C-alpha cells in the first residue's frame, strides 16, 4: 500500500488453495466500498481491504465514532465481510477498526502469531456461535401482595413499612428470575463447548421491557446445531414466564482474541 491508505483487517482464516480465494471474495466490498482481498503468509490468510487515511486515520476515526449513523453503517459493513468470509471457511473475526500501516505489516503479524492463530482456528473449527437472551416480566415473579403490615395510626410508619416490603419483594422477584435464567443457562451450556457471558444491554438501546436476565453466547458443535436450537424452543415452552431470544449462527466473535494495531 502507499502512504495514502491503510490496511483494514476483517478476519483471519486458513490460506485457501490457489484461485479459490479470488472466487470466494469476488464482488465483496468493505467499510470504504473497497474490494476485499486476501493477504497470505505462514499458511494463513488475512481478509483485508485498503481504506483511505483521509477518512480512517486516528483523527478521522475519532470524529466518525461520534456519528452513530456512520458507526452503524460501517460496523454493518465490517461484519458483513466477516460473515461472507465465514461462508467459505472457519474464520477468526477481528474487532472493528483493526488497522495496519500496510500489507507487509499484516504479513509480519501472520508470521509472528502463526501458532496462536492456528491454535485458535483449530479450537473453533466445526463450531459456531449462537446467542441467547432471556427477558423476564417483573410482574410474573412478584408474589401476591401481602395484607396490611400494620403501623397503627402512624401513617408515616405504615408508608415506610410498605416501601420496605415492596423493595424486598422486588429483590426476591429478581432472585427468582435470575435462578430461572441460571437453570436455562445450565441446560444450554451442557450442549456447548464454551460459553461467554455478556452484560445486560441498555434498555434504551435494545428497546426491551422488563429485566434482561441472560445474555450469553454459546460455542456449539455444528453437529449439535439442531439439538441446541430445539433445546432453546423446549426451554421456552417449559418456562413461559421467560422470553427467550435466539440469534445466530455467527462466526465465533466471543471466543477469539484477535490481534490489533492502529496506523
PDB file of C-alpha atoms in Angstrom:
ATOM      1  CA  UNK A   1       0.000   0.000   0.000  1.00  0.00           C
ATOM      2  CA  UNK A   2       1.089   3.600  -0.484  1.00  0.00           C
ATOM      3  CA  UNK A   3       1.153   6.253   2.191  1.00  0.00           C
ATOM      4  CA  UNK A   4      -2.398   7.443   1.465  1.00  0.00           C
ATOM      5  CA  UNK A   5      -4.029   4.177   2.523  1.00  0.00           C
ATOM      6  CA  UNK A   6      -4.050   1.805   5.481  1.00  0.00           C
ATOM      7  CA  UNK A   7      -4.996  -1.872   5.587  1.00  0.00           C
ATOM      8  CA  UNK A   8      -8.218  -2.672   7.410  1.00  0.00           C
ATOM      9  CA  UNK A   9      -8.435  -6.232   8.742  1.00  0.00           C
ATOM     10  CA  UNK A  10     -11.689  -8.164   8.864  1.00  0.00           C
ATOM     11  CA  UNK A  11     -10.738 -11.731   9.706  1.00  0.00           C
ATOM     12  CA  UNK A  12      -8.015 -14.353   9.660  1.00  0.00           C
ATOM     13  CA  UNK A  13      -8.522 -17.751   8.088  1.00  0.00           C
ATOM     14  CA  UNK A  14      -6.511 -20.654   6.728  1.00  0.00           C
ATOM     15  CA  UNK A  15      -4.789 -19.895   3.432  1.00  0.00           C
ATOM     16  CA  UNK A  16      -7.012 -21.319   0.659  1.00  0.00           C
ATOM     17  CA  UNK A  17      -5.941 -23.165  -2.444  1.00  0.00           C
ATOM     18  CA  UNK A  18      -4.704 -21.020  -5.345  1.00  0.00           C
ATOM     19  CA  UNK A  19      -7.589 -19.425  -7.243  1.00  0.00           C
ATOM     20  CA  UNK A  20     -10.218 -20.397  -4.717  1.00  0.00           C
ATOM     21  CA  UNK A  21      -9.708 -17.210  -2.701  1.00  0.00           C
ATOM     22  CA  UNK A  22     -10.329 -14.875  -5.592  1.00  0.00           C
ATOM     23  CA  UNK A  23     -13.564 -16.646  -6.497  1.00  0.00           C
ATOM     24  CA  UNK A  24     -14.792 -16.563  -2.897  1.00  0.00           C
ATOM     25  CA  UNK A  25     -14.238 -12.821  -2.470  1.00  0.00           C
ATOM     26  CA  UNK A  26     -15.348 -11.663  -5.906  1.00  0.00           C
ATOM     27  CA  UNK A  27     -17.709  -8.714  -5.559  1.00  0.00           C
ATOM     28  CA  UNK A  28     -17.288  -8.405  -1.766  1.00  0.00           C
ATOM     29  CA  UNK A  29     -16.692  -4.818  -0.632  1.00  0.00           C
ATOM     30  CA  UNK A  30     -15.683  -3.423   2.737  1.00  0.00           C
ATOM     31  CA  UNK A  31     -16.183  -0.447   5.015  1.00  0.00           C
ATOM     32  CA  UNK A  32     -14.989   2.086   2.445  1.00  0.00           C
ATOM     33  CA  UNK A  33     -16.623   0.347  -0.509  1.00  0.00           C
ATOM     34  CA  UNK A  34     -13.203  -1.097  -1.335  1.00  0.00           C
ATOM     35  CA  UNK A  35     -12.755  -4.554  -2.885  1.00  0.00           C
ATOM     36  CA  UNK A  36     -11.831  -7.139  -0.269  1.00  0.00           C
ATOM     37  CA  UNK A  37      -8.810  -9.374  -0.817  1.00  0.00           C
ATOM     38  CA  UNK A  38      -6.513 -11.795   0.989  1.00  0.00           C
ATOM     39  CA  UNK A  39      -3.005 -11.217   2.337  1.00  0.00           C
ATOM     40  CA  UNK A  40      -1.356 -14.629   2.670  1.00  0.00           C
ATOM     41  CA  UNK A  41       1.644 -15.812   4.658  1.00  0.00           C
ATOM     42  CA  UNK A  42       2.655 -18.638   7.020  1.00  0.00           C
ATOM     43  CA  UNK A  43      -0.221 -20.825   5.880  1.00  0.00           C
ATOM     44  CA  UNK A  44      -2.746 -18.197   6.983  1.00  0.00           C
ATOM     45  CA  UNK A  45      -4.742 -15.551   5.180  1.00  0.00           C
ATOM     46  CA  UNK A  46      -5.958 -12.173   6.417  1.00  0.00           C
ATOM     47  CA  UNK A  47      -9.146 -10.822   4.858  1.00  0.00           C
ATOM     48  CA  UNK A  48      -8.354  -7.141   4.274  1.00  0.00           C
ATOM     49  CA  UNK A  49      -9.247  -4.009   2.382  1.00  0.00           C
ATOM     50  CA  UNK A  50      -7.393  -0.761   1.610  1.00  0.00           C
ATOM     51  CA  UNK A  51      -9.057   2.288   3.182  1.00  0.00           C
ATOM     52  CA  UNK A  52      -8.080   5.943   2.673  1.00  0.00           C
ATOM     53  CA  UNK A  53      -6.251   7.523   5.595  1.00  0.00           C
ATOM     54  CA  UNK A  54      -8.098  10.750   4.868  1.00  0.00           C
ATOM     55  CA  UNK A  55     -11.202   9.015   6.234  1.00  0.00           C
ATOM     56  CA  UNK A  56      -9.735   6.366   8.529  1.00  0.00           C
ATOM     57  CA  UNK A  57      -6.703   7.799  10.308  1.00  0.00           C
ATOM     58  CA  UNK A  58      -6.821   8.272  14.073  1.00  0.00           C
ATOM     59  CA  UNK A  59      -8.293  11.763  13.996  1.00  0.00           C
ATOM     60  CA  UNK A  60     -10.900  10.942  11.356  1.00  0.00           C
ATOM     61  CA  UNK A  61     -11.935   7.784  13.197  1.00  0.00           C
ATOM     62  CA  UNK A  62     -12.314   9.701  16.444  1.00  0.00           C
ATOM     63  CA  UNK A  63     -14.752  12.054  14.747  1.00  0.00           C
ATOM     64  CA  UNK A  64     -16.594   9.228  12.983  1.00  0.00           C
ATOM     65  CA  UNK A  65     -17.120   7.274  16.186  1.00  0.00           C
ATOM     66  CA  UNK A  66     -19.271  10.133  17.470  1.00  0.00           C
ATOM     67  CA  UNK A  67     -21.529   9.807  14.418  1.00  0.00           C
ATOM     68  CA  UNK A  68     -23.956   6.981  15.188  1.00  0.00           C
ATOM     69  CA  UNK A  69     -25.168   6.714  11.611  1.00  0.00           C
ATOM     70  CA  UNK A  70     -21.632   6.351  10.282  1.00  0.00           C
ATOM     71  CA  UNK A  71     -20.782   3.917  13.038  1.00  0.00           C
ATOM     72  CA  UNK A  72     -23.793   1.708  12.381  1.00  0.00           C
ATOM     73  CA  UNK A  73     -23.256   1.708   8.618  1.00  0.00           C
ATOM     74  CA  UNK A  74     -19.548   0.962   8.887  1.00  0.00           C
ATOM     75  CA  UNK A  75     -19.967  -1.691  11.589  1.00  0.00           C
ATOM     76  CA  UNK A  76     -22.552  -3.451   9.439  1.00  0.00           C
ATOM     77  CA  UNK A  77     -20.124  -3.439   6.504  1.00  0.00           C
ATOM     78  CA  UNK A  78     -17.348  -4.814   8.712  1.00  0.00           C
ATOM     79  CA  UNK A  79     -19.477  -7.676   9.967  1.00  0.00           C
ATOM     80  CA  UNK A  80     -20.902  -8.335   6.510  1.00  0.00           C
ATOM     81  CA  UNK A  81     -17.398  -9.066   5.235  1.00  0.00           C
ATOM     82  CA  UNK A  82     -16.718 -11.359   8.201  1.00  0.00           C
ATOM     83  CA  UNK A  83     -19.962 -13.249   7.640  1.00  0.00           C
ATOM     84  CA  UNK A  84     -19.278 -13.580   3.924  1.00  0.00           C
ATOM     85  CA  UNK A  85     -15.781 -14.879   4.663  1.00  0.00           C
ATOM     86  CA  UNK A  86     -17.196 -17.382   7.156  1.00  0.00           C
ATOM     87  CA  UNK A  87     -19.312 -18.895   4.377  1.00  0.00           C
ATOM     88  CA  UNK A  88     -16.102 -20.164   2.794  1.00  0.00           C
ATOM     89  CA  UNK A  89     -14.260 -21.495   5.840  1.00  0.00           C
ATOM     90  CA  UNK A  90     -13.550 -21.049   9.522  1.00  0.00           C
ATOM     91  CA  UNK A  91     -12.508 -17.512  10.458  1.00  0.00           C
ATOM     92  CA  UNK A  92     -11.224 -15.550  13.411  1.00  0.00           C
ATOM     93  CA  UNK A  93     -13.256 -12.315  13.370  1.00  0.00           C
ATOM     94  CA  UNK A  94     -11.160  -9.235  14.036  1.00  0.00           C
ATOM     95  CA  UNK A  95     -12.516  -6.372  16.067  1.00  0.00           C
ATOM     96  CA  UNK A  96     -13.869  -3.268  14.411  1.00  0.00           C
ATOM     97  CA  UNK A  97     -11.198  -0.761  13.276  1.00  0.00           C
ATOM     98  CA  UNK A  98      -8.231  -3.152  13.344  1.00  0.00           C
ATOM     99  CA  UNK A  99      -5.826  -1.220  11.114  1.00  0.00           C
ATOM    100  CA  UNK A 100      -2.272  -1.823   9.925  1.00  0.00           C
ATOM    101  CA  UNK A 101       0.029   0.544   8.081  1.00  0.00           C
ATOM    102  CA  UNK A 102       0.299  -1.734   5.051  1.00  0.00           C
ATOM    103  CA  UNK A 103       0.134  -5.316   3.817  1.00  0.00           C
ATOM    104  CA  UNK A 104       3.730  -6.017   4.872  1.00  0.00           C
ATOM    105  CA  UNK A 105       2.765  -5.335   8.499  1.00  0.00           C
ATOM    106  CA  UNK A 106      -0.127  -7.762   8.096  1.00  0.00           C
ATOM    107  CA  UNK A 107       2.202 -10.463   6.754  1.00  0.00           C
ATOM    108  CA  UNK A 108       4.577  -9.895   9.655  1.00  0.00           C
ATOM    109  CA  UNK A 109       1.684 -10.299  12.089  1.00  0.00           C
ATOM    110  CA  UNK A 110       0.638 -13.583  10.457  1.00  0.00           C
ATOM    111  CA  UNK A 111       4.176 -14.936  10.751  1.00  0.00           C
ATOM    112  CA  UNK A 112       4.673 -13.698  14.317  1.00  0.00           C
ATOM    113  CA  UNK A 113       1.347 -15.014  15.583  1.00  0.00           C
ATOM    114  CA  UNK A 114       1.080 -18.085  13.412  1.00  0.00           C
ATOM    115  CA  UNK A 115       0.963 -20.576  16.280  1.00  0.00           C
ATOM    116  CA  UNK A 116      -1.628 -18.639  18.282  1.00  0.00           C
ATOM    117  CA  UNK A 117      -3.840 -18.008  15.274  1.00  0.00           C
ATOM    118  CA  UNK A 118      -3.598 -21.599  14.042  1.00  0.00           C
ATOM    119  CA  UNK A 119      -4.476 -22.882  17.530  1.00  0.00           C
ATOM    120  CA  UNK A 120      -7.500 -20.587  17.687  1.00  0.00           C
ATOM    121  CA  UNK A 121      -8.698 -21.670  14.254  1.00  0.00           C
ATOM    122  CA  UNK A 122      -8.371 -25.286  15.319  1.00  0.00           C
ATOM    123  CA  UNK A 123     -10.253 -24.655  18.548  1.00  0.00           C
ATOM    124  CA  UNK A 124     -13.281 -23.103  16.831  1.00  0.00           C
ATOM    125  CA  UNK A 125     -13.219 -25.327  13.756  1.00  0.00           C
ATOM    126  CA  UNK A 126     -16.529 -27.076  13.190  1.00  0.00           C
ATOM    127  CA  UNK A 127     -18.165 -24.904  15.829  1.00  0.00           C
ATOM    128  CA  UNK A 128     -20.463 -21.916  15.553  1.00  0.00           C
ATOM    129  CA  UNK A 129     -21.533 -19.163  17.922  1.00  0.00           C
ATOM    130  CA  UNK A 130     -25.168 -18.821  18.976  1.00  0.00           C
ATOM    131  CA  UNK A 131     -26.581 -16.085  21.161  1.00  0.00           C
ATOM    132  CA  UNK A 132     -29.392 -16.462  23.689  1.00  0.00           C
ATOM    133  CA  UNK A 133     -31.039 -13.610  25.562  1.00  0.00           C
ATOM    134  CA  UNK A 134     -33.658 -14.081  28.258  1.00  0.00           C
ATOM    135  CA  UNK A 135     -36.153 -11.435  29.362  1.00  0.00           C
ATOM    136  CA  UNK A 136     -38.316 -11.557  32.483  1.00  0.00           C
ATOM    137  CA  UNK A 137     -41.508  -9.620  33.126  1.00  0.00           C
ATOM    138  CA  UNK A 138     -41.174  -8.457  36.761  1.00  0.00           C
ATOM    139  CA  UNK A 139     -44.910  -8.924  37.290  1.00  0.00           C
ATOM    140  CA  UNK A 140     -44.580 -12.644  36.615  1.00  0.00           C
ATOM    141  CA  UNK A 141     -42.186 -13.070  39.526  1.00  0.00           C
ATOM    142  CA  UNK A 142     -43.842 -10.857  42.128  1.00  0.00           C
ATOM    143  CA  UNK A 143     -45.914 -12.683  44.705  1.00  0.00           C
ATOM    144  CA  UNK A 144     -49.473 -11.643  45.519  1.00  0.00           C
ATOM    145  CA  UNK A 145     -49.479  -8.539  47.747  1.00  0.00           C
ATOM    146  CA  UNK A 146     -49.442  -9.279  51.434  1.00  0.00           C
ATOM    147  CA  UNK A 147     -52.065  -7.988  53.868  1.00  0.00           C
ATOM    148  CA  UNK A 148     -51.797  -4.872  55.980  1.00  0.00           C
ATOM    149  CA  UNK A 149     -48.434  -4.869  57.732  1.00  0.00           C
ATOM    150  CA  UNK A 150     -49.629  -2.634  60.452  1.00  0.00           C
ATOM    151  CA  UNK A 151     -48.376   0.727  61.504  1.00  0.00           C
ATOM    152  CA  UNK A 152     -51.475   1.501  63.549  1.00  0.00           C
ATOM    153  CA  UNK A 153     -52.399   5.120  63.493  1.00  0.00           C
ATOM    154  CA  UNK A 154     -48.952   6.164  62.351  1.00  0.00           C
ATOM    155  CA  UNK A 155     -49.284   6.815  58.578  1.00  0.00           C
ATOM    156  CA  UNK A 156     -45.591   7.646  58.197  1.00  0.00           C
ATOM    157  CA  UNK A 157     -44.557   4.330  59.715  1.00  0.00           C
ATOM    158  CA  UNK A 158     -47.067   2.433  57.604  1.00  0.00           C
ATOM    159  CA  UNK A 159     -45.742   4.102  54.456  1.00  0.00           C
ATOM    160  CA  UNK A 160     -42.154   3.217  55.284  1.00  0.00           C
ATOM    161  CA  UNK A 161     -43.114  -0.380  56.023  1.00  0.00           C
ATOM    162  CA  UNK A 162     -44.943  -0.658  52.685  1.00  0.00           C
ATOM    163  CA  UNK A 163     -41.940   0.767  50.848  1.00  0.00           C
ATOM    164  CA  UNK A 164     -39.618  -1.684  52.581  1.00  0.00           C
ATOM    165  CA  UNK A 165     -41.908  -4.596  51.742  1.00  0.00           C
ATOM    166  CA  UNK A 166     -42.073  -3.509  48.106  1.00  0.00           C
ATOM    167  CA  UNK A 167     -38.293  -3.263  47.895  1.00  0.00           C
ATOM    168  CA  UNK A 168     -37.823  -6.674  49.464  1.00  0.00           C
ATOM    169  CA  UNK A 169     -40.402  -8.221  47.132  1.00  0.00           C
ATOM    170  CA  UNK A 170     -38.696  -6.721  44.095  1.00  0.00           C
ATOM    171  CA  UNK A 171     -35.359  -8.116  45.212  1.00  0.00           C
ATOM    172  CA  UNK A 172     -36.948 -11.504  45.788  1.00  0.00           C
ATOM    173  CA  UNK A 173     -38.576 -11.382  42.341  1.00  0.00           C
ATOM    174  CA  UNK A 174     -35.228 -10.590  40.714  1.00  0.00           C
ATOM    175  CA  UNK A 175     -33.683 -13.521  42.554  1.00  0.00           C
ATOM    176  CA  UNK A 176     -36.417 -15.819  41.249  1.00  0.00           C
ATOM    177  CA  UNK A 177     -35.939 -14.606  37.684  1.00  0.00           C
ATOM    178  CA  UNK A 178     -32.154 -14.960  37.961  1.00  0.00           C
ATOM    179  CA  UNK A 179     -32.494 -18.524  39.251  1.00  0.00           C
ATOM    180  CA  UNK A 180     -34.699 -19.346  36.272  1.00  0.00           C
ATOM    181  CA  UNK A 181     -32.087 -17.874  33.913  1.00  0.00           C
ATOM    182  CA  UNK A 182     -29.366 -19.937  35.579  1.00  0.00           C
ATOM    183  CA  UNK A 183     -31.406 -23.084  35.005  1.00  0.00           C
ATOM    184  CA  UNK A 184     -31.735 -22.193  31.322  1.00  0.00           C
ATOM    185  CA  UNK A 185     -28.033 -21.415  31.014  1.00  0.00           C
ATOM    186  CA  UNK A 186     -27.059 -24.701  32.678  1.00  0.00           C
ATOM    187  CA  UNK A 187     -29.165 -26.661  30.197  1.00  0.00           C
ATOM    188  CA  UNK A 188     -27.727 -24.842  27.184  1.00  0.00           C
ATOM    189  CA  UNK A 189     -24.127 -24.824  28.413  1.00  0.00           C
ATOM    190  CA  UNK A 190     -24.234 -28.615  28.637  1.00  0.00           C
ATOM    191  CA  UNK A 191     -24.618 -28.692  24.847  1.00  0.00           C
ATOM    192  CA  UNK A 192     -21.818 -26.199  24.118  1.00  0.00           C
ATOM    193  CA  UNK A 193     -18.034 -26.497  24.270  1.00  0.00           C
ATOM    194  CA  UNK A 194     -17.690 -22.952  25.646  1.00  0.00           C
ATOM    195  CA  UNK A 195     -19.878 -20.097  26.877  1.00  0.00           C
ATOM    196  CA  UNK A 196     -19.380 -16.353  27.154  1.00  0.00           C
ATOM    197  CA  UNK A 197     -21.434 -14.108  29.424  1.00  0.00           C
ATOM    198  CA  UNK A 198     -22.182 -10.549  28.316  1.00  0.00           C
ATOM    199  CA  UNK A 199     -23.585  -7.715  30.444  1.00  0.00           C
ATOM    200  CA  UNK A 200     -27.288  -6.879  30.034  1.00  0.00           C
ATOM    201  CA  UNK A 201     -27.938  -4.469  27.201  1.00  0.00           C
ATOM    202  CA  UNK A 202     -29.122  -0.951  27.931  1.00  0.00           C
ATOM    203  CA  UNK A 203     -32.922  -0.897  27.773  1.00  0.00           C
ATOM    204  CA  UNK A 204     -32.875   2.392  25.870  1.00  0.00           C
ATOM    205  CA  UNK A 205     -30.625   0.977  23.157  1.00  0.00           C
ATOM    206  CA  UNK A 206     -32.006  -2.546  22.934  1.00  0.00           C
ATOM    207  CA  UNK A 207     -35.661  -1.481  23.294  1.00  0.00           C
ATOM    208  CA  UNK A 208     -36.913  -4.233  25.572  1.00  0.00           C
ATOM    209  CA  UNK A 209     -39.148  -4.210  28.630  1.00  0.00           C
ATOM    210  CA  UNK A 210     -38.598  -5.903  31.965  1.00  0.00           C
ATOM    211  CA  UNK A 211     -35.320  -7.453  33.047  1.00  0.00           C
ATOM    212  CA  UNK A 212     -32.694  -8.980  30.792  1.00  0.00           C
ATOM    213  CA  UNK A 213     -31.616 -11.889  32.974  1.00  0.00           C
ATOM    214  CA  UNK A 214     -29.452 -13.742  30.440  1.00  0.00           C
ATOM    215  CA  UNK A 215     -27.187 -12.529  27.650  1.00  0.00           C
ATOM    216  CA  UNK A 216     -24.868 -15.383  26.737  1.00  0.00           C
ATOM    217  CA  UNK A 217     -23.050 -16.729  23.718  1.00  0.00           C
ATOM    218  CA  UNK A 218     -22.533 -20.445  23.194  1.00  0.00           C
ATOM    219  CA  UNK A 219     -19.919 -22.128  21.024  1.00  0.00           C
ATOM    220  CA  UNK A 220     -21.826 -25.103  19.669  1.00  0.00           C
ATOM    221  CA  UNK A 221     -20.501 -28.006  17.554  1.00  0.00           C
ATOM    222  CA  UNK A 222     -22.106 -27.866  14.136  1.00  0.00           C
ATOM    223  CA  UNK A 223     -23.215 -31.457  14.612  1.00  0.00           C
ATOM    224  CA  UNK A 224     -25.314 -30.331  17.613  1.00  0.00           C
ATOM    225  CA  UNK A 225     -26.970 -27.317  15.965  1.00  0.00           C
ATOM    226  CA  UNK A 226     -30.415 -28.861  15.600  1.00  0.00           C
ATOM    227  CA  UNK A 227     -30.381 -30.203  19.149  1.00  0.00           C
ATOM    228  CA  UNK A 228     -29.267 -26.836  20.533  1.00  0.00           C
ATOM    229  CA  UNK A 229     -31.905 -24.781  18.741  1.00  0.00           C
ATOM    230  CA  UNK A 230     -34.571 -27.347  19.622  1.00  0.00           C
ATOM    231  CA  UNK A 231     -33.500 -27.124  23.259  1.00  0.00           C
ATOM    232  CA  UNK A 232     -33.962 -23.331  23.237  1.00  0.00           C
ATOM    233  CA  UNK A 233     -37.528 -23.766  21.948  1.00  0.00           C
ATOM    234  CA  UNK A 234     -38.216 -26.515  24.504  1.00  0.00           C
ATOM    235  CA  UNK A 235     -36.956 -24.307  27.328  1.00  0.00           C
ATOM    236  CA  UNK A 236     -39.239 -21.528  26.123  1.00  0.00           C
ATOM    237  CA  UNK A 237     -42.196 -23.903  26.416  1.00  0.00           C
ATOM    238  CA  UNK A 238     -41.005 -25.097  29.811  1.00  0.00           C
ATOM    239  CA  UNK A 239     -40.578 -21.587  31.215  1.00  0.00           C
ATOM    240  CA  UNK A 240     -43.375 -19.435  29.738  1.00  0.00           C
ATOM    241  CA  UNK A 241     -42.639 -16.653  32.224  1.00  0.00           C
ATOM    242  CA  UNK A 242     -39.290 -16.076  30.464  1.00  0.00           C
ATOM    243  CA  UNK A 243     -38.977 -14.791  26.889  1.00  0.00           C
ATOM    244  CA  UNK A 244     -36.028 -16.360  25.070  1.00  0.00           C
ATOM    245  CA  UNK A 245     -34.414 -14.801  22.024  1.00  0.00           C
ATOM    246  CA  UNK A 246     -32.121 -16.983  19.884  1.00  0.00           C
ATOM    247  CA  UNK A 247     -29.711 -15.408  17.404  1.00  0.00           C
ATOM    248  CA  UNK A 248     -27.184 -16.940  15.055  1.00  0.00           C
ATOM    249  CA  UNK A 249     -25.417 -18.712  13.592  1.00  0.00           C
ATOM    250  CA  UNK A 250     -22.479 -16.329  13.917  1.00  0.00           C
ATOM    251  CA  UNK A 251     -18.744 -16.550  13.377  1.00  0.00           C
ATOM    252  CA  UNK A 252     -17.103 -17.081  16.795  1.00  0.00           C
ATOM    253  CA  UNK A 253     -16.905 -13.411  17.787  1.00  0.00           C
ATOM    254  CA  UNK A 254     -16.987 -14.159  21.517  1.00  0.00           C
ATOM    255  CA  UNK A 255     -14.428 -16.954  21.514  1.00  0.00           C
ATOM    256  CA  UNK A 256     -11.367 -15.487  19.803  1.00  0.00           C
ATOM    257  CA  UNK A 257      -8.853 -12.869  20.871  1.00  0.00           C
ATOM    258  CA  UNK A 258      -7.636 -11.143  17.686  1.00  0.00           C
ATOM    259  CA  UNK A 259      -4.513  -9.005  17.405  1.00  0.00           C
ATOM    260  CA  UNK A 260      -4.773  -5.322  16.670  1.00  0.00           C
ATOM    261  CA  UNK A 261      -2.691  -2.353  15.567  1.00  0.00           C
ATOM    262  CA  UNK A 262      -3.541   1.235  14.655  1.00  0.00           C
ATOM    263  CA  UNK A 263      -1.805   3.139  11.828  1.00  0.00           C
TER     264      UNK A 263
END
